[in-house]
PDB file of C-alpha atoms in Angstrom:
ATOM      1  CA  MET A 121     -58.396  73.005 -94.766  1.00 88.00           C
ATOM      2  CA  SER A 122     -57.237  69.655 -94.030  1.00 93.00           C
ATOM      3  CA  VAL A 123     -57.673  67.684 -90.345  1.00 93.00           C
ATOM      4  CA  THR A 124     -55.372  64.961 -89.372  1.00 94.00           C
ATOM      5  CA  ARG A 125     -57.736  61.486 -88.647  1.00 97.00           C
ATOM      6  CA  LYS A 126     -55.349  58.834 -86.835  1.00 98.00           C
ATOM      7  CA  VAL A 127     -57.025  55.337 -86.275  1.00 98.00           C
ATOM      8  CA  ILE A 128     -56.133  54.107 -82.468  1.00 98.00           C
ATOM      9  CA  SER A 129     -55.969  50.910 -81.140  1.00 97.00           C
ATOM     10  CA  THR A 130     -54.503  48.542 -79.043  1.00 98.00           C
ATOM     11  CA  ASP A 131     -54.590  45.270 -77.470  1.00 97.00           C
ATOM     12  CA  LYS A 132     -55.507  45.795 -73.964  1.00 98.00           C
ATOM     13  CA  ALA A 133     -58.987  46.178 -74.788  1.00 98.00           C
ATOM     14  CA  PRO A 134     -61.182  43.996 -77.253  1.00 97.00           C
ATOM     15  CA  ALA A 135     -61.156  43.647 -80.724  1.00 95.00           C
ATOM     16  CA  ALA A 136     -63.843  45.563 -82.842  1.00 92.00           C
ATOM     17  CA  ILE A 137     -66.797  43.349 -83.455  1.00 91.00           C
ATOM     18  CA  GLY A 138     -67.501  44.253 -86.892  1.00 92.00           C
ATOM     19  CA  PRO A 139     -66.431  47.151 -89.468  1.00 96.00           C
ATOM     20  CA  TYR A 140     -65.151  49.546 -87.417  1.00 97.00           C
ATOM     21  CA  SER A 141     -62.049  51.240 -85.429  1.00 98.00           C
ATOM     22  CA  GLN A 142     -61.751  51.632 -81.454  1.00 98.00           C
ATOM     23  CA  ALA A 143     -61.587  55.376 -81.294  1.00 98.00           C
ATOM     24  CA  VAL A 144     -60.820  57.952 -84.108  1.00 98.00           C
ATOM     25  CA  GLN A 145     -59.200  60.999 -83.542  1.00 98.00           C
ATOM     26  CA  ILE A 146     -59.300  63.767 -85.512  1.00 98.00           C
ATOM     27  CA  ASP A 147     -57.523  66.697 -84.618  1.00 96.00           C
ATOM     28  CA  ASN A 148     -57.537  66.979 -80.741  1.00 97.00           C
ATOM     29  CA  THR A 149     -60.624  65.409 -80.492  1.00 98.00           C
ATOM     30  CA  LEU A 150     -61.280  61.518 -79.878  1.00 98.00           C
ATOM     31  CA  TYR A 151     -64.239  59.066 -80.870  1.00 98.00           C
ATOM     32  CA  VAL A 152     -64.103  56.061 -78.765  1.00 98.00           C
ATOM     33  CA  SER A 153     -66.747  53.391 -79.781  1.00 98.00           C
ATOM     34  CA  GLY A 154     -68.686  51.689 -77.788  1.00 98.00           C
ATOM     35  CA  GLN A 155     -67.267  49.446 -75.369  1.00 98.00           C
ATOM     36  CA  LEU A 156     -68.453  46.434 -73.872  1.00 98.00           C
ATOM     37  CA  GLY A 157     -67.570  44.319 -70.453  1.00 98.00           C
ATOM     38  CA  LEU A 158     -65.815  42.081 -72.430  1.00 98.00           C
ATOM     39  CA  ASP A 159     -62.011  40.499 -71.553  1.00 98.00           C
ATOM     40  CA  PRO A 160     -60.086  41.878 -74.226  1.00 97.00           C
ATOM     41  CA  GLU A 161     -58.309  37.763 -74.322  1.00 96.00           C
ATOM     42  CA  THR A 162     -61.330  36.299 -74.426  1.00 97.00           C
ATOM     43  CA  MET A 163     -63.886  38.533 -76.027  1.00 97.00           C
ATOM     44  CA  ASN A 164     -65.899  37.081 -73.335  1.00 97.00           C
ATOM     45  CA  PHE A 165     -68.068  38.877 -71.512  1.00 98.00           C
ATOM     46  CA  VAL A 166     -66.873  39.406 -67.473  1.00 97.00           C
ATOM     47  CA  ASP A 167     -69.980  38.127 -66.613  1.00 97.00           C
ATOM     48  CA  GLU A 168     -73.229  37.244 -68.136  1.00 96.00           C
ATOM     49  CA  THR A 169     -75.337  38.462 -65.587  1.00 97.00           C
ATOM     50  CA  ASP A 170     -73.862  41.174 -63.524  1.00 98.00           C
ATOM     51  CA  VAL A 171     -74.767  44.768 -64.977  1.00 98.00           C
ATOM     52  CA  GLN A 172     -72.130  46.190 -62.403  1.00 98.00           C
ATOM     53  CA  ALA A 173     -68.894  43.842 -63.844  1.00 98.00           C
ATOM     54  CA  GLN A 174     -69.840  44.528 -67.616  1.00 98.00           C
ATOM     55  CA  ALA A 175     -70.368  48.474 -67.141  1.00 98.00           C
ATOM     56  CA  LYS A 176     -67.078  48.366 -65.099  1.00 98.00           C
ATOM     57  CA  LYS A 177     -64.889  46.191 -67.221  1.00 98.00           C
ATOM     58  CA  ALA A 178     -66.622  48.391 -70.313  1.00 98.00           C
ATOM     59  CA  LEU A 179     -65.225  51.624 -68.668  1.00 98.00           C
ATOM     60  CA  VAL A 180     -61.868  49.865 -67.579  1.00 98.00           C
ATOM     61  CA  ASN A 181     -61.428  48.607 -71.416  1.00 98.00           C
ATOM     62  CA  MET A 182     -62.632  52.776 -72.630  1.00 98.00           C
ATOM     63  CA  GLY A 183     -59.527  53.458 -70.297  1.00 98.00           C
ATOM     64  CA  ALA A 184     -56.911  51.436 -72.095  1.00 98.00           C
ATOM     65  CA  ILE A 185     -57.856  53.388 -75.756  1.00 98.00           C
ATOM     66  CA  LEU A 186     -58.333  57.066 -74.137  1.00 98.00           C
ATOM     67  CA  GLU A 187     -54.380  55.818 -72.790  1.00 98.00           C
ATOM     68  CA  ALA A 188     -53.659  54.157 -76.036  1.00 98.00           C
ATOM     69  CA  ALA A 189     -54.321  57.754 -77.360  1.00 98.00           C
ATOM     70  CA  GLY A 190     -52.749  59.979 -75.132  1.00 98.00           C
ATOM     71  CA  SER A 191     -56.304  60.872 -73.385  1.00 98.00           C
ATOM     72  CA  SER A 192     -57.409  60.094 -69.820  1.00 98.00           C
ATOM     73  CA  TYR A 193     -60.967  59.767 -68.028  1.00 98.00           C
ATOM     74  CA  SER A 194     -60.358  63.670 -66.754  1.00 97.00           C
ATOM     75  CA  LYS A 195     -60.322  64.761 -70.523  1.00 98.00           C
ATOM     76  CA  VAL A 196     -63.630  62.857 -71.737  1.00 98.00           C
ATOM     77  CA  VAL A 197     -66.163  65.772 -72.523  1.00 98.00           C
ATOM     78  CA  LYS A 198     -69.529  63.063 -73.883  1.00 98.00           C
ATOM     79  CA  THR A 199     -70.683  60.189 -72.892  1.00 98.00           C
ATOM     80  CA  THR A 200     -73.799  57.564 -73.929  1.00 98.00           C
ATOM     81  CA  VAL A 201     -74.386  54.890 -72.092  1.00 98.00           C
ATOM     82  CA  LEU A 202     -77.045  52.237 -73.363  1.00 98.00           C
ATOM     83  CA  LEU A 203     -78.783  49.995 -71.197  1.00 98.00           C
ATOM     84  CA  LYS A 204     -80.142  46.809 -72.007  1.00 98.00           C
ATOM     85  CA  ASP A 205     -82.648  47.423 -69.242  1.00 98.00           C
ATOM     86  CA  ILE A 206     -83.614  51.017 -67.778  1.00 98.00           C
ATOM     87  CA  LYS A 207     -83.821  50.065 -64.605  1.00 98.00           C
ATOM     88  CA  ASP A 208     -79.511  49.375 -64.480  1.00 98.00           C
ATOM     89  CA  PHE A 209     -79.782  53.220 -64.968  1.00 98.00           C
ATOM     90  CA  GLY A 210     -78.679  53.343 -60.616  1.00 98.00           C
ATOM     91  CA  LYS A 211     -76.391  50.402 -60.601  1.00 98.00           C
ATOM     92  CA  VAL A 212     -74.578  51.840 -63.755  1.00 98.00           C
ATOM     93  CA  ASN A 213     -73.828  55.093 -62.408  1.00 97.00           C
ATOM     94  CA  ASP A 214     -72.972  53.818 -59.068  1.00 97.00           C
ATOM     95  CA  ILE A 215     -69.495  52.546 -61.042  1.00 98.00           C
ATOM     96  CA  TYR A 216     -69.806  54.734 -63.493  1.00 98.00           C
ATOM     97  CA  ALA A 217     -69.043  57.641 -60.519  1.00 97.00           C
ATOM     98  CA  SER A 218     -66.052  55.594 -59.700  1.00 98.00           C
ATOM     99  CA  PHE A 219     -64.041  56.337 -62.737  1.00 98.00           C
ATOM    100  CA  PHE A 220     -66.056  59.907 -63.826  1.00 97.00           C
ATOM    101  CA  LYS A 221     -65.114  63.012 -60.995  1.00 95.00           C
ATOM    102  CA  PRO A 222     -66.027  66.520 -61.460  1.00 95.00           C
ATOM    103  CA  PRO A 223     -66.313  68.498 -64.071  1.00 95.00           C
ATOM    104  CA  TYR A 224     -68.492  65.466 -65.607  1.00 97.00           C
ATOM    105  CA  PRO A 225     -68.454  64.440 -68.958  1.00 98.00           C
ATOM    106  CA  ALA A 226     -72.048  65.571 -70.471  1.00 98.00           C
ATOM    107  CA  ARG A 227     -74.170  62.382 -70.982  1.00 98.00           C
ATOM    108  CA  ALA A 228     -77.481  60.767 -72.540  1.00 98.00           C
ATOM    109  CA  ALA A 229     -78.263  57.293 -71.357  1.00 98.00           C
ATOM    110  CA  TYR A 230     -81.095  54.830 -73.372  1.00 97.00           C
ATOM    111  CA  GLU A 231     -82.361  51.735 -73.354  1.00 98.00           C
ATOM    112  CA  CYS A 232     -82.148  49.930 -76.011  1.00 96.00           C
ATOM    113  CA  ALA A 233     -83.495  46.507 -77.284  1.00 95.00           C
ATOM    114  CA  ASN A 234     -80.736  44.385 -77.940  1.00 95.00           C
ATOM    115  CA  LEU A 235     -76.991  45.166 -77.209  1.00 96.00           C
ATOM    116  CA  PRO A 236     -74.195  43.317 -79.505  1.00 96.00           C
ATOM    117  CA  LYS A 237     -72.895  39.740 -78.236  1.00 95.00           C
ATOM    118  CA  TYR A 238     -76.297  40.412 -75.936  1.00 96.00           C
ATOM    119  CA  GLY A 239     -74.499  42.865 -73.180  1.00 98.00           C
ATOM    120  CA  LEU A 240     -76.478  44.880 -70.577  1.00 98.00           C
ATOM    121  CA  VAL A 241     -74.436  48.001 -71.068  1.00 98.00           C
ATOM    122  CA  GLU A 242     -72.097  49.693 -74.128  1.00 98.00           C
ATOM    123  CA  ILE A 243     -70.480  53.171 -73.169  1.00 98.00           C
ATOM    124  CA  GLU A 244     -69.106  55.136 -76.110  1.00 98.00           C
ATOM    125  CA  ALA A 245     -67.178  58.776 -75.211  1.00 98.00           C
ATOM    126  CA  VAL A 246     -65.991  61.785 -77.055  1.00 98.00           C
ATOM    127  CA  ALA A 247     -62.810  62.814 -75.037  1.00 98.00           C
ATOM    128  CA  VAL A 248     -59.963  65.833 -75.938  1.00 98.00           C
ATOM    129  CA  VAL A 249     -56.159  64.820 -76.711  1.00 97.00           C
ATOM    130  CA  GLY A 250     -53.742  66.875 -75.349  1.00 95.00           C
ATOM    131  CA  ASP A 251     -54.203  69.703 -72.599  1.00 94.00           C
ATOM    132  CA  VAL A 252     -57.706  70.953 -71.389  1.00 93.00           C
ATOM    133  CA  LYS A 253     -58.363  74.121 -69.330  1.00 92.00           C
ATOM    134  CA  ASP A 254     -61.689  74.172 -67.306  1.00 89.00           C
ATOM    135  CA  ALA A 255     -63.401  77.544 -67.212  1.00 88.00           C
TER     136      ALA A 255
END
């Protein structure tokens, strides 16, 4: 049995800063690489010290990738949130809640020692491409 792999790329989200793809689709499952709060044109953070500004931009970037794949926030089934400081969990949650509506995706959140480019938050996702019926 073979599966179809498709690399997803859009200039509406930051280019990969290493040897990876913005997203990879396997059949109807989309794996979105961790997104930082970078401006896709400048590759600089939208704000160096504001975790909410970085979270919002990371999720906007994720949305551009989801759209390029023919998916959307409503079809995200799992996210992972990486935080420079777990004390920012509530601030990031406030922004996150403005992008995702019930039924919410499954999620994990971790504090980590450092993120690429010394960001404050990084968010990755797994989504469905195609129709989704809630049970």
